[in-house]
Amino acid sequence: MRSQTPRSAQEKNVTLDYLDQKKYVAVNGDICSERFEIVPLPEARRVKPIFDAVETFVSGMEITMSEVMGDLTVRENDDPVGTIDSPVAQHRLVSTIANSVQMDTNTAAFADYWPVGPPDSGVDELGFSINDTIDEDELYPYRPNERVRQDVTVIIMVARHKRENGEPLVVFSRWWSMRLRRSHIHVPKYISERIRNGLDTVSAAMLTTAERAARDT
């Protein structure tokens, strides 16, 4: 179990192991979960292989969700991969939870990599990955009469810092927020819990991917 360093101390050193997670029901009935974590990867020497592994993981999210959650997930939109002219990719996914309830997830994804970090930042290599909910989509609209809606925002940073002794330390940082919108569709409690816990499972699989890439750098 990772240490839960007090926030005041953690803010002084972004290379320390840290985990904070909250699960709650909002006033309007939405089921929510938030998580922030910092995971040092001491075996890693470079950011790029880890960043690439995370982006490959994200681009095949429907496959990952099907495999690790055990709930069939399909992609409704075309090729999710961004281009130089349009670096933003879309992930329009439909999951069938426990062969019972269908769930919509629609996010826009953006990623960028810098071989050299900002001046005086203490970071000399940096990768960012951001996924945010698409609220309205005329081409792939939500179907509230047929499916529940899951909103997900994920921000990932992989950065190479310097230890006090000058040795490099690659750190994986991630914040995500999940909101299962209240619906007039009947959703049994075990289904809503499966959805909320499913994001934990997918997140753990992503971290395993990053750690595996770290060992290979």
Tab-separated table of C-alpha atoms in Angstrom:
chain	number	residue	atom	x	y	z
A	1	MET	CA	0.000	0.000	0.000
A	2	ARG	CA	1.414	3.352	-1.036
A	3	SER	CA	2.070	5.904	1.665
A	4	GLN	CA	-0.420	8.735	2.089
A	5	THR	CA	1.828	11.701	2.752
A	6	PRO	CA	0.086	14.778	4.216
A	7	ARG	CA	-0.749	17.263	1.467
A	8	SER	CA	1.302	20.086	3.018
A	9	ALA	CA	4.409	17.917	2.921
A	10	GLN	CA	3.606	16.508	-0.492
A	11	GLU	CA	3.404	19.948	-2.073
A	12	LYS	CA	7.059	20.489	-1.155
A	13	ASN	CA	8.256	17.430	-3.072
A	14	VAL	CA	6.443	16.159	-6.167
A	15	THR	CA	8.669	13.078	-6.311
A	16	LEU	CA	7.229	11.435	-3.186
A	17	ASP	CA	4.815	8.515	-3.344
A	18	TYR	CA	1.273	9.799	-2.756
A	19	LEU	CA	-2.325	8.604	-3.051
A	20	ASP	CA	-5.639	10.296	-2.308
A	21	GLN	CA	-9.038	8.971	-3.411
A	22	LYS	CA	-12.629	9.982	-2.694
A	23	LYS	CA	-15.870	8.208	-3.561
A	24	TYR	CA	-19.186	9.924	-2.924
A	25	VAL	CA	-22.722	10.591	-4.147
A	26	ALA	CA	-23.370	14.170	-5.269
A	27	VAL	CA	-26.395	16.165	-4.100
A	28	ASN	CA	-28.099	15.578	-7.463
A	29	GLY	CA	-27.632	11.808	-7.200
A	30	ASP	CA	-24.603	11.453	-9.486
A	31	ILE	CA	-22.163	8.756	-8.355
A	32	CYS	CA	-18.637	10.179	-8.240
A	33	SER	CA	-15.052	9.154	-7.715
A	34	GLU	CA	-11.847	11.208	-7.699
A	35	ARG	CA	-8.256	10.076	-7.420
A	36	PHE	CA	-4.864	11.759	-7.355
A	37	GLU	CA	-1.634	9.810	-7.229
A	38	ILE	CA	2.091	10.270	-7.625
A	39	VAL	CA	4.156	7.176	-8.376
A	40	PRO	CA	7.964	7.360	-8.669
A	41	LEU	CA	9.393	4.937	-11.235
A	42	PRO	CA	12.967	4.441	-9.992
A	43	GLU	CA	13.796	1.835	-12.650
A	44	ALA	CA	13.069	4.265	-15.487
A	45	ARG	CA	15.721	6.380	-17.144
A	46	ARG	CA	13.638	8.123	-19.815
A	47	VAL	CA	10.099	9.487	-20.102
A	48	LYS	CA	9.415	8.802	-23.790
A	49	PRO	CA	8.985	4.989	-23.631
A	50	ILE	CA	6.590	5.326	-20.699
A	51	PHE	CA	4.675	8.140	-22.365
A	52	ASP	CA	4.356	6.116	-25.585
A	53	ALA	CA	3.138	3.067	-23.642
A	54	VAL	CA	0.471	5.133	-21.888
A	55	GLU	CA	-0.706	6.642	-25.176
A	56	THR	CA	-0.933	3.202	-26.780
A	57	PHE	CA	-2.981	2.083	-23.786
A	58	VAL	CA	-5.345	5.053	-24.146
A	59	SER	CA	-5.778	4.667	-27.911
A	60	GLY	CA	-7.000	1.093	-27.425
A	61	MET	CA	-9.195	1.862	-24.434
A	62	GLU	CA	-12.158	-0.157	-25.685
A	63	ILE	CA	-9.974	-3.277	-25.821
A	64	THR	CA	-8.514	-2.614	-22.391
A	65	MET	CA	-11.927	-2.026	-20.806
A	66	SER	CA	-13.275	-5.234	-22.317
A	67	GLU	CA	-10.308	-7.242	-21.067
A	68	VAL	CA	-9.776	-5.901	-17.563
A	69	MET	CA	-13.395	-5.139	-16.623
A	70	GLY	CA	-14.919	-8.152	-18.349
A	71	ASP	CA	-17.639	-5.954	-19.859
A	72	LEU	CA	-17.831	-5.726	-23.646
A	73	THR	CA	-16.877	-2.239	-24.828
A	74	VAL	CA	-17.079	-1.103	-28.452
A	75	ARG	CA	-16.000	2.067	-30.222
A	76	GLU	CA	-18.675	4.035	-32.081
A	77	ASN	CA	-16.396	6.591	-33.749
A	78	ASP	CA	-13.710	5.933	-36.353
A	79	ASP	CA	-9.923	5.802	-35.920
A	80	PRO	CA	-9.143	7.494	-32.563
A	81	VAL	CA	-5.565	8.446	-33.392
A	82	GLY	CA	-4.854	12.166	-33.711
A	83	THR	CA	-2.731	13.653	-36.492
A	84	ILE	CA	-0.242	16.505	-36.780
A	85	ASP	CA	-3.017	18.723	-38.166
A	86	SER	CA	-5.503	17.570	-35.518
A	87	PRO	CA	-3.728	16.269	-32.407
A	88	VAL	CA	-7.026	15.800	-30.564
A	89	ALA	CA	-8.474	12.280	-30.696
A	90	GLN	CA	-11.963	11.157	-29.728
A	91	HIS	CA	-12.978	8.065	-27.781
A	92	ARG	CA	-16.717	7.393	-28.168
A	93	LEU	CA	-17.300	4.133	-26.327
A	94	VAL	CA	-20.311	2.016	-25.413
A	95	SER	CA	-19.994	-0.602	-22.666
A	96	THR	CA	-22.442	-3.322	-21.709
A	97	ILE	CA	-22.141	-3.729	-17.948
A	98	ALA	CA	-22.764	-7.231	-16.597
A	99	ASN	CA	-24.763	-8.047	-19.742
A	100	SER	CA	-27.419	-5.711	-18.379
A	101	VAL	CA	-26.973	-1.935	-18.614
A	102	GLN	CA	-25.370	-0.040	-21.493
A	103	MET	CA	-23.102	2.902	-20.721
A	104	ASP	CA	-21.954	5.832	-22.871
A	105	THR	CA	-18.490	7.370	-22.475
A	106	ASN	CA	-17.339	10.153	-24.805
A	107	THR	CA	-13.996	11.904	-24.337
A	108	ALA	CA	-11.569	14.083	-26.265
A	109	ALA	CA	-7.898	13.225	-25.800
A	110	PHE	CA	-4.816	15.385	-26.259
A	111	ALA	CA	-1.200	14.494	-25.621
A	112	ASP	CA	2.163	16.176	-26.058
A	113	TYR	CA	5.789	15.392	-25.307
A	114	TRP	CA	8.735	17.709	-24.648
A	115	PRO	CA	12.279	16.292	-24.659
A	116	VAL	CA	13.331	19.323	-22.581
A	117	GLY	CA	11.225	20.672	-19.712
A	118	PRO	CA	10.471	24.337	-18.912
A	119	PRO	CA	13.452	26.448	-17.750
A	120	ASP	CA	14.137	26.333	-14.001
A	121	SER	CA	11.374	23.747	-13.519
A	122	GLY	CA	13.654	20.967	-12.336
A	123	VAL	CA	12.158	18.800	-15.092
A	124	ASP	CA	14.287	17.838	-18.088
A	125	GLU	CA	11.810	15.613	-19.979
A	126	LEU	CA	8.027	15.769	-19.889
A	127	GLY	CA	4.913	14.115	-21.332
A	128	PHE	CA	1.278	15.164	-20.826
A	129	SER	CA	-1.907	13.246	-21.621
A	130	ILE	CA	-5.322	14.830	-21.080
A	131	ASN	CA	-8.736	13.237	-21.599
A	132	ASP	CA	-11.889	15.239	-20.958
A	133	THR	CA	-15.607	14.613	-21.334
A	134	ILE	CA	-17.396	15.764	-24.479
A	135	ASP	CA	-20.611	17.273	-23.173
A	136	GLU	CA	-22.498	17.486	-26.483
A	137	ASP	CA	-21.850	15.623	-29.717
A	138	GLU	CA	-24.139	16.008	-32.732
A	139	LEU	CA	-22.454	13.172	-34.612
A	140	TYR	CA	-22.486	10.715	-31.697
A	141	PRO	CA	-25.181	11.984	-29.315
A	142	TYR	CA	-25.806	10.498	-25.902
A	143	ARG	CA	-28.834	8.204	-25.626
A	144	PRO	CA	-30.320	8.895	-22.189
A	145	ASN	CA	-33.380	6.748	-22.890
A	146	GLU	CA	-31.217	3.707	-23.614
A	147	ARG	CA	-27.902	4.140	-21.813
A	148	VAL	CA	-26.443	5.605	-18.650
A	149	ARG	CA	-23.743	8.235	-19.056
A	150	GLN	CA	-20.272	8.186	-17.545
A	151	ASP	CA	-18.204	11.389	-17.570
A	152	VAL	CA	-14.461	10.916	-17.147
A	153	THR	CA	-11.613	13.426	-16.977
A	154	VAL	CA	-8.022	12.177	-16.734
A	155	ILE	CA	-4.795	14.204	-16.557
A	156	ILE	CA	-1.481	12.334	-16.684
A	157	MET	CA	2.039	13.715	-16.432
A	158	VAL	CA	5.211	11.685	-16.832
A	159	ALA	CA	8.257	13.772	-15.946
A	160	ARG	CA	11.945	13.253	-15.299
A	161	HIS	CA	13.170	15.090	-12.220
A	162	LYS	CA	16.565	15.230	-10.556
A	163	ARG	CA	17.201	13.790	-7.131
A	164	GLU	CA	19.240	15.720	-4.608
A	165	ASN	CA	22.268	13.677	-5.639
A	166	GLY	CA	21.728	14.631	-9.295
A	167	GLU	CA	20.461	11.215	-10.372
A	168	PRO	CA	17.359	11.211	-12.623
A	169	LEU	CA	13.973	10.095	-11.286
A	170	VAL	CA	10.980	9.554	-13.570
A	171	VAL	CA	7.634	10.193	-11.886
A	172	PHE	CA	4.147	9.191	-13.043
A	173	SER	CA	1.434	11.576	-11.789
A	174	ARG	CA	-2.279	11.194	-12.480
A	175	TRP	CA	-5.554	12.818	-11.495
A	176	TRP	CA	-8.923	11.573	-12.606
A	177	SER	CA	-12.562	12.262	-11.916
A	178	MET	CA	-15.497	10.004	-12.750
A	179	ARG	CA	-19.174	10.932	-12.623
A	180	LEU	CA	-21.934	8.428	-13.363
A	181	ARG	CA	-24.861	10.655	-14.217
A	182	ARG	CA	-28.134	10.039	-12.440
A	183	SER	CA	-30.550	8.446	-14.888
A	184	HIS	CA	-34.216	7.544	-15.090
A	185	ILE	CA	-32.992	4.130	-16.251
A	186	HIS	CA	-33.012	1.707	-13.339
A	187	VAL	CA	-29.424	0.920	-12.373
A	188	PRO	CA	-29.016	-1.689	-9.618
A	189	LYS	CA	-26.492	-0.769	-6.947
A	190	TYR	CA	-24.171	-3.599	-7.936
A	191	ILE	CA	-24.051	-2.175	-11.477
A	192	SER	CA	-23.195	1.354	-10.326
A	193	GLU	CA	-20.517	-0.055	-8.017
A	194	ARG	CA	-19.150	-2.161	-10.860
A	195	ILE	CA	-18.878	0.951	-13.036
A	196	ARG	CA	-17.201	3.026	-10.339
A	197	ASN	CA	-14.803	0.258	-9.372
A	198	GLY	CA	-14.143	-0.491	-13.028
A	199	LEU	CA	-12.262	2.772	-13.437
A	200	ASP	CA	-10.013	1.732	-10.547
A	201	THR	CA	-9.309	-1.513	-12.383
A	202	VAL	CA	-8.530	0.215	-15.677
A	203	SER	CA	-6.314	2.746	-13.882
A	204	ALA	CA	-4.370	-0.054	-12.202
A	205	ALA	CA	-3.845	-1.706	-15.589
A	206	MET	CA	-2.531	1.579	-17.004
A	207	LEU	CA	-0.074	1.946	-14.127
A	208	THR	CA	1.110	-1.623	-14.678
A	209	THR	CA	1.722	-0.714	-18.323
A	210	ALA	CA	3.751	2.333	-17.268
A	211	GLU	CA	5.779	0.306	-14.757
A	212	ARG	CA	6.492	-2.371	-17.350
A	213	ALA	CA	7.707	0.281	-19.788
A	214	ALA	CA	9.859	1.772	-17.012
A	215	ARG	CA	11.651	-1.537	-16.527
A	216	ASP	CA	12.369	-1.690	-20.259
A	217	THR	CA	13.915	1.795	-20.521
